[in-house]
Amino acid sequence: MTDKYSPDSLQVFVFDGAPVRGEIVNIRDSWQAILARKDYPPAVKKLLGDLVAAGVLLCGTLKFNGSMIIQAQGNGAVRLLVLECNEHLVIRATAKLNEDIDLSSLPDDANLSDLINPDGQGRLVITLDPADRKPGQNPYQGIVALSDDGEPVKSIAQAITLYMRDSEQLETRLWLASDEESCGGLLLQRLPNMGGQLKMDDEMAAEGWSRLQMLSDTVTNEELLSLEPKVLMNRLYLDESAHHGVRSFDERPIKFGCRCSRIKVADMLKMLGEEEVNSILLEKDAVETNCDFCGQIYIFDAVDCKQIFASPTIVDAVKQAPSSKH
């Protein structure tokens, strides 16, 4: 009998017997919403699903209002993988493929290095963009190469672990899984040597970290993809809970959502410049663009474009556009 699970939820927990926090995520409905927008090759779906699960796990460790954006960039069959997640665990994700490569020939088991980083120049970029960012304040951005001591990074889990080690100086382990139906993951993160309310000595803390990694290494892809996070937590750490204690918090829901809007597209056109926009209009009757994340199409005809550059603000320009246009 298969355990019943609640789709799209994040479970956070801490261990009393070790200075370690954990998270388990299972995502189905939001993952299906992402896949419904584009038809990716199997290997790309697997990579993007791993990134979605990893992104939610990382976002769950943050305590700030705003968005976290994870990008894996390179010159392979996949140019870019993007996951955006905000403090409410509203997510969106997309992949940009290299149109010069025959994607039908990609093996289903192609890894991160094969797809994104064949030339060794790929990188992982994580951006934190606070919602209350002040004028002139830039988002925080961390960048690591998709290689470790000259060896190519082959998975999203390895890339995130490397980032946390080099940029944040935090020991972190991830276990990720994804398929056509769902994606899931488990994160362990070592904290300062505090177990519950008592300070631990270094030897005890190190032993606890090692013990919990060994327990977590028993997790299977099937469990990550099919079990409710709390059920999986109880299954993995039953003995740990009995001997030392595991404290869990309320499950947090995850939702798909896109922040694109006509105003944002108009702002993009204004940054592009009136000359460039007019050159597009000379070739076509309108400027048409669609959102990479949700597929929404936005159309700006010559009158709309003229209004963008004539109005004092973008909001004023869009307000005067016909309401029937997206």
JSON list of C-alpha atoms in Angstrom, two decimals, residues 154-251:
[
{"chain": "A", "resi": 154, "resn": "LYS", "atom": "CA", "xyz": [27.54, 16.48, -12.76]},
{"chain": "A", "resi": 155, "resn": "SER", "atom": "CA", "xyz": [24.36, 17.17, -10.79]},
{"chain": "A", "resi": 156, "resn": "ILE", "atom": "CA", "xyz": [22.28, 20.00, -9.36]},
{"chain": "A", "resi": 157, "resn": "ALA", "atom": "CA", "xyz": [22.79, 18.57, -5.86]},
{"chain": "A", "resi": 158, "resn": "GLN", "atom": "CA", "xyz": [26.57, 18.70, -6.29]},
{"chain": "A", "resi": 159, "resn": "ALA", "atom": "CA", "xyz": [26.40, 22.25, -7.69]},
{"chain": "A", "resi": 160, "resn": "ILE", "atom": "CA", "xyz": [24.32, 23.54, -4.75]},
{"chain": "A", "resi": 161, "resn": "THR", "atom": "CA", "xyz": [26.57, 21.76, -2.24]},
{"chain": "A", "resi": 162, "resn": "LEU", "atom": "CA", "xyz": [29.61, 23.39, -3.84]},
{"chain": "A", "resi": 163, "resn": "TYR", "atom": "CA", "xyz": [27.94, 26.81, -3.76]},
{"chain": "A", "resi": 164, "resn": "MET", "atom": "CA", "xyz": [27.02, 26.51, -0.08]},
{"chain": "A", "resi": 165, "resn": "ARG", "atom": "CA", "xyz": [30.54, 25.39, 0.77]},
{"chain": "A", "resi": 166, "resn": "ASP", "atom": "CA", "xyz": [32.42, 28.07, -1.16]},
{"chain": "A", "resi": 167, "resn": "SER", "atom": "CA", "xyz": [30.05, 31.05, -0.93]},
{"chain": "A", "resi": 168, "resn": "GLU", "atom": "CA", "xyz": [28.25, 30.53, 2.38]},
{"chain": "A", "resi": 169, "resn": "GLN", "atom": "CA", "xyz": [30.74, 28.34, 4.30]},
{"chain": "A", "resi": 170, "resn": "LEU", "atom": "CA", "xyz": [27.91, 26.01, 5.31]},
{"chain": "A", "resi": 171, "resn": "GLU", "atom": "CA", "xyz": [28.18, 22.23, 5.17]},
{"chain": "A", "resi": 172, "resn": "THR", "atom": "CA", "xyz": [25.12, 21.14, 3.21]},
{"chain": "A", "resi": 173, "resn": "ARG", "atom": "CA", "xyz": [23.95, 17.87, 1.68]},
{"chain": "A", "resi": 174, "resn": "LEU", "atom": "CA", "xyz": [21.10, 17.39, -0.80]},
{"chain": "A", "resi": 175, "resn": "TRP", "atom": "CA", "xyz": [19.30, 14.35, -2.16]},
{"chain": "A", "resi": 176, "resn": "LEU", "atom": "CA", "xyz": [17.13, 15.16, -5.21]},
{"chain": "A", "resi": 177, "resn": "ALA", "atom": "CA", "xyz": [14.78, 13.24, -7.48]},
{"chain": "A", "resi": 178, "resn": "SER", "atom": "CA", "xyz": [12.40, 14.15, -10.29]},
{"chain": "A", "resi": 179, "resn": "ASP", "atom": "CA", "xyz": [10.33, 12.49, -12.99]},
{"chain": "A", "resi": 180, "resn": "GLU", "atom": "CA", "xyz": [7.37, 13.29, -15.26]},
{"chain": "A", "resi": 181, "resn": "GLU", "atom": "CA", "xyz": [4.96, 13.44, -12.31]},
{"chain": "A", "resi": 182, "resn": "SER", "atom": "CA", "xyz": [6.76, 15.08, -9.41]},
{"chain": "A", "resi": 183, "resn": "CYS", "atom": "CA", "xyz": [10.02, 16.28, -7.95]},
{"chain": "A", "resi": 184, "resn": "GLY", "atom": "CA", "xyz": [11.30, 16.01, -4.42]},
{"chain": "A", "resi": 185, "resn": "GLY", "atom": "CA", "xyz": [14.31, 16.52, -2.24]},
{"chain": "A", "resi": 186, "resn": "LEU", "atom": "CA", "xyz": [15.94, 16.30, 1.15]},
{"chain": "A", "resi": 187, "resn": "LEU", "atom": "CA", "xyz": [18.37, 18.85, 2.61]},
{"chain": "A", "resi": 188, "resn": "LEU", "atom": "CA", "xyz": [20.61, 18.61, 5.66]},
{"chain": "A", "resi": 189, "resn": "GLN", "atom": "CA", "xyz": [22.55, 21.62, 6.85]},
{"chain": "A", "resi": 190, "resn": "ARG", "atom": "CA", "xyz": [25.08, 21.69, 9.67]},
{"chain": "A", "resi": 191, "resn": "LEU", "atom": "CA", "xyz": [24.57, 24.54, 12.15]},
{"chain": "A", "resi": 192, "resn": "PRO", "atom": "CA", "xyz": [26.81, 26.02, 14.85]},
{"chain": "A", "resi": 193, "resn": "ASN", "atom": "CA", "xyz": [27.40, 23.48, 17.60]},
{"chain": "A", "resi": 194, "resn": "MET", "atom": "CA", "xyz": [24.13, 23.85, 19.44]},
{"chain": "A", "resi": 195, "resn": "GLY", "atom": "CA", "xyz": [21.94, 20.79, 20.00]},
{"chain": "A", "resi": 196, "resn": "GLY", "atom": "CA", "xyz": [18.58, 21.84, 21.42]},
{"chain": "A", "resi": 197, "resn": "GLN", "atom": "CA", "xyz": [19.46, 24.21, 24.27]},
{"chain": "A", "resi": 198, "resn": "LEU", "atom": "CA", "xyz": [22.84, 22.66, 25.07]},
{"chain": "A", "resi": 199, "resn": "LYS", "atom": "CA", "xyz": [26.17, 23.48, 23.54]},
{"chain": "A", "resi": 200, "resn": "MET", "atom": "CA", "xyz": [27.91, 20.44, 22.09]},
{"chain": "A", "resi": 201, "resn": "ASP", "atom": "CA", "xyz": [31.60, 19.78, 21.93]},
{"chain": "A", "resi": 202, "resn": "ASP", "atom": "CA", "xyz": [33.12, 19.51, 18.46]},
{"chain": "A", "resi": 203, "resn": "GLU", "atom": "CA", "xyz": [33.49, 15.73, 18.58]},
{"chain": "A", "resi": 204, "resn": "MET", "atom": "CA", "xyz": [29.85, 15.13, 19.49]},
{"chain": "A", "resi": 205, "resn": "ALA", "atom": "CA", "xyz": [28.67, 17.62, 16.85]},
{"chain": "A", "resi": 206, "resn": "ALA", "atom": "CA", "xyz": [30.79, 15.97, 14.16]},
{"chain": "A", "resi": 207, "resn": "GLU", "atom": "CA", "xyz": [29.52, 12.52, 15.15]},
{"chain": "A", "resi": 208, "resn": "GLY", "atom": "CA", "xyz": [25.93, 13.72, 14.94]},
{"chain": "A", "resi": 209, "resn": "TRP", "atom": "CA", "xyz": [26.46, 15.27, 11.50]},
{"chain": "A", "resi": 210, "resn": "SER", "atom": "CA", "xyz": [28.02, 12.02, 10.27]},
{"chain": "A", "resi": 211, "resn": "ARG", "atom": "CA", "xyz": [25.24, 9.89, 11.77]},
{"chain": "A", "resi": 212, "resn": "LEU", "atom": "CA", "xyz": [22.45, 11.92, 10.17]},
{"chain": "A", "resi": 213, "resn": "GLN", "atom": "CA", "xyz": [24.12, 11.84, 6.77]},
{"chain": "A", "resi": 214, "resn": "MET", "atom": "CA", "xyz": [24.30, 8.05, 6.98]},
{"chain": "A", "resi": 215, "resn": "LEU", "atom": "CA", "xyz": [20.60, 7.84, 7.82]},
{"chain": "A", "resi": 216, "resn": "SER", "atom": "CA", "xyz": [19.76, 10.23, 4.97]},
{"chain": "A", "resi": 217, "resn": "ASP", "atom": "CA", "xyz": [21.84, 8.21, 2.50]},
{"chain": "A", "resi": 218, "resn": "THR", "atom": "CA", "xyz": [19.25, 5.44, 2.81]},
{"chain": "A", "resi": 219, "resn": "VAL", "atom": "CA", "xyz": [16.55, 7.56, 1.14]},
{"chain": "A", "resi": 220, "resn": "THR", "atom": "CA", "xyz": [15.39, 6.34, -2.28]},
{"chain": "A", "resi": 221, "resn": "ASN", "atom": "CA", "xyz": [14.19, 8.28, -5.30]},
{"chain": "A", "resi": 222, "resn": "GLU", "atom": "CA", "xyz": [10.83, 6.55, -4.99]},
{"chain": "A", "resi": 223, "resn": "GLU", "atom": "CA", "xyz": [10.44, 7.81, -1.42]},
{"chain": "A", "resi": 224, "resn": "LEU", "atom": "CA", "xyz": [11.39, 11.37, -2.39]},
{"chain": "A", "resi": 225, "resn": "LEU", "atom": "CA", "xyz": [8.85, 11.34, -5.22]},
{"chain": "A", "resi": 226, "resn": "SER", "atom": "CA", "xyz": [5.90, 9.59, -3.58]},
{"chain": "A", "resi": 227, "resn": "LEU", "atom": "CA", "xyz": [5.87, 10.24, 0.17]},
{"chain": "A", "resi": 228, "resn": "GLU", "atom": "CA", "xyz": [4.45, 13.16, 2.08]},
{"chain": "A", "resi": 229, "resn": "PRO", "atom": "CA", "xyz": [7.41, 15.07, 3.58]},
{"chain": "A", "resi": 230, "resn": "LYS", "atom": "CA", "xyz": [6.39, 14.44, 7.19]},
{"chain": "A", "resi": 231, "resn": "VAL", "atom": "CA", "xyz": [5.88, 10.73, 6.54]},
{"chain": "A", "resi": 232, "resn": "LEU", "atom": "CA", "xyz": [9.34, 10.50, 4.97]},
{"chain": "A", "resi": 233, "resn": "MET", "atom": "CA", "xyz": [10.88, 12.46, 7.85]},
{"chain": "A", "resi": 234, "resn": "ASN", "atom": "CA", "xyz": [9.39, 10.04, 10.38]},
{"chain": "A", "resi": 235, "resn": "ARG", "atom": "CA", "xyz": [10.50, 7.02, 8.35]},
{"chain": "A", "resi": 236, "resn": "LEU", "atom": "CA", "xyz": [14.11, 8.19, 7.91]},
{"chain": "A", "resi": 237, "resn": "TYR", "atom": "CA", "xyz": [14.67, 9.46, 11.44]},
{"chain": "A", "resi": 238, "resn": "LEU", "atom": "CA", "xyz": [12.54, 7.13, 13.58]},
{"chain": "A", "resi": 239, "resn": "ASP", "atom": "CA", "xyz": [15.53, 5.88, 15.56]},
{"chain": "A", "resi": 240, "resn": "GLU", "atom": "CA", "xyz": [17.01, 9.37, 15.82]},
{"chain": "A", "resi": 241, "resn": "SER", "atom": "CA", "xyz": [13.71, 10.68, 17.17]},
{"chain": "A", "resi": 242, "resn": "ALA", "atom": "CA", "xyz": [13.48, 7.89, 19.77]},
{"chain": "A", "resi": 243, "resn": "HIS", "atom": "CA", "xyz": [17.03, 8.37, 21.08]},
{"chain": "A", "resi": 244, "resn": "HIS", "atom": "CA", "xyz": [17.71, 12.09, 20.65]},
{"chain": "A", "resi": 245, "resn": "GLY", "atom": "CA", "xyz": [14.60, 13.92, 19.46]},
{"chain": "A", "resi": 246, "resn": "VAL", "atom": "CA", "xyz": [13.46, 15.49, 16.19]},
{"chain": "A", "resi": 247, "resn": "ARG", "atom": "CA", "xyz": [11.31, 18.63, 16.23]},
{"chain": "A", "resi": 248, "resn": "SER", "atom": "CA", "xyz": [9.23, 19.49, 13.17]},
{"chain": "A", "resi": 249, "resn": "PHE", "atom": "CA", "xyz": [7.43, 22.68, 12.20]},
{"chain": "A", "resi": 250, "resn": "ASP", "atom": "CA", "xyz": [4.18, 23.22, 10.30]},
{"chain": "A", "resi": 251, "resn": "GLU", "atom": "CA", "xyz": [4.32, 22.12, 6.68]}
]
